[in-house]
Amino acid sequence: DQQVKQNSPSLSVQEGRISILNCDYTNSMFDYFLWYKKYPAEGPTFLISISSIKDKNEDGRFTVFLNKSAKHLSLHIVPSQPGDSAVYFCAASFFTGNQFYFGTGTSLTVIP
Amino acid sequence: GAGVSQSPSNKVTEKGKDVELRCDPISGHTALYWYRQSLGQGLEFLIYFQGNSAPDKSGLPSDRFSAERTGGSVSTLTIQRTQQEDSAVYLCASSQSEAGETQYFGPGTRLLVL
């Protein structure tokens, strides 16, 4: 049973525009969320995280929004760049836990 | 500095054979994780090592899967009597200490069982 879902397997965005990647989760006890970026033939790399006490965390062009009531988080990339083209995974965990539950990923293509 | 490394990068084997996958975590990282990504699936947790504590094996899909971590560093994931459904990318990650820390992933081992 997939506890973290990314319902859009792919997304295409023009360079300079905003990319919005979405993630939904089912377990309301999750209290720590992360986004990873993965290029082909490489392992995922950590991008940005948010704990459940916040509803927004920003790092440069990347902002993660958390809506706990909707059990939804999103990653905004603005402005999008061609180098952002990759697969983006969201993940959720319990802050004191040792397992991360990953979505299936969204493949982002930024068109020059 | 050196990141997490995994070997081999690719492995093709015949159904029924045993395979061993190796992970070298970042030096000093006490936590080590194994994950599996099958086609169209999310990353699936397999096993977690933290220091000298007993590993959390709750994600291992069957008793054909086992893992060791020698000396608190290098880890080996062993799959016995491989099946075609074992074909996946096996990813190793390490983190500095406590659970909840961000994890640094290796490039993965792509396993294909024919």
Tab-separated table of N, CA and C in Angstrom, chain A residues 1-5 24-33 52 66-73 92-94 99 101:
chain	number	residue	atom	x	y	z
A	1	ASP	N	0.850	-1.180	0.000
A	1	ASP	CA	0.000	0.000	0.000
A	1	ASP	C	0.891	1.236	0.000
A	2	GLN	N	0.703	2.090	-0.998
A	2	GLN	CA	1.556	3.248	-1.168
A	2	GLN	C	1.090	4.361	-0.228
A	3	GLN	N	1.922	4.679	0.766
A	3	GLN	CA	1.526	5.705	1.730
A	3	GLN	C	1.876	7.104	1.248
A	4	VAL	N	2.762	7.171	0.282
A	4	VAL	CA	3.147	8.455	-0.302
A	4	VAL	C	2.939	8.343	-1.806
A	5	LYS	N	2.203	9.277	-2.345
A	5	LYS	CA	1.829	9.171	-3.757
A	5	LYS	C	2.191	10.430	-4.529
A	24	ASP	N	1.098	13.504	-2.232
A	24	ASP	CA	0.048	13.276	-1.238
A	24	ASP	C	0.432	12.103	-0.357
A	25	TYR	N	0.017	12.142	0.885
A	25	TYR	CA	0.336	11.050	1.792
A	25	TYR	C	-0.917	10.663	2.562
A	26	THR	N	-0.888	9.461	3.093
A	26	THR	CA	-2.094	8.954	3.751
A	26	THR	C	-1.978	8.901	5.272
A	27	ASN	N	-0.754	8.846	5.772
A	27	ASN	CA	-0.573	8.677	7.211
A	27	ASN	C	-0.396	10.033	7.889
A	28	SER	N	-1.364	10.432	8.675
A	28	SER	CA	-1.322	11.747	9.307
A	28	SER	C	-0.260	11.837	10.397
A	29	MET	N	0.351	10.711	10.738
A	29	MET	CA	1.394	10.724	11.758
A	29	MET	C	2.766	11.085	11.193
A	30	PHE	N	2.886	11.109	9.883
A	30	PHE	CA	4.158	11.552	9.309
A	30	PHE	C	4.441	12.975	9.764
A	31	ASP	N	5.686	13.236	10.146
A	31	ASP	CA	5.980	14.592	10.596
A	31	ASP	C	7.264	15.159	10.015
A	32	TYR	N	7.774	14.494	9.009
A	32	TYR	CA	8.995	15.000	8.374
A	32	TYR	C	8.940	14.600	6.912
A	33	PHE	N	9.193	15.570	6.043
A	33	PHE	CA	9.014	15.335	4.608
A	33	PHE	C	10.240	15.848	3.860
A	52	SER	N	6.717	19.003	10.213
A	52	SER	CA	5.279	19.258	10.265
A	52	SER	C	4.911	20.495	11.079
A	66	LEU	N	3.665	22.657	2.802
A	66	LEU	CA	3.010	21.531	3.461
A	66	LEU	C	1.608	21.939	3.910
A	67	ASN	N	0.620	21.173	3.493
A	67	ASN	CA	-0.759	21.366	3.917
A	67	ASN	C	-1.171	20.121	4.695
A	68	LYS	N	-1.058	20.214	6.015
A	68	LYS	CA	-1.287	19.023	6.840
A	68	LYS	C	-2.735	18.570	6.805
A	69	SER	N	-3.657	19.503	6.760
A	69	SER	CA	-5.069	19.109	6.774
A	69	SER	C	-5.413	18.332	5.510
A	70	ALA	N	-4.773	18.699	4.408
A	70	ALA	CA	-5.022	17.996	3.147
A	70	ALA	C	-4.061	16.832	2.940
A	71	LYS	N	-3.096	16.688	3.823
A	71	LYS	CA	-2.040	15.668	3.678
A	71	LYS	C	-1.413	15.793	2.289
A	72	HIS	N	-0.938	16.983	2.031
A	72	HIS	CA	-0.423	17.290	0.709
A	72	HIS	C	0.810	18.173	0.845
A	73	LEU	N	1.824	17.869	0.055
A	73	LEU	CA	2.941	18.795	-0.032
A	73	LEU	C	3.309	19.022	-1.489
A	92	ALA	N	8.400	10.693	3.084
A	92	ALA	CA	7.849	11.054	4.383
A	92	ALA	C	8.382	10.110	5.435
A	93	SER	N	8.503	10.611	6.641
A	93	SER	CA	8.928	9.731	7.731
A	93	SER	C	8.355	10.252	9.038
A	94	PHE	N	8.547	9.423	10.052
A	94	PHE	CA	8.277	9.856	11.407
A	94	PHE	C	9.595	10.397	11.922
A	99	GLN	N	12.563	4.753	8.865
A	99	GLN	CA	12.132	4.393	7.524
A	99	GLN	C	11.614	5.626	6.814
A	101	TYR	N	9.351	6.697	3.528
A	101	TYR	CA	8.366	6.205	2.571
A	101	TYR	C	8.390	7.134	1.365
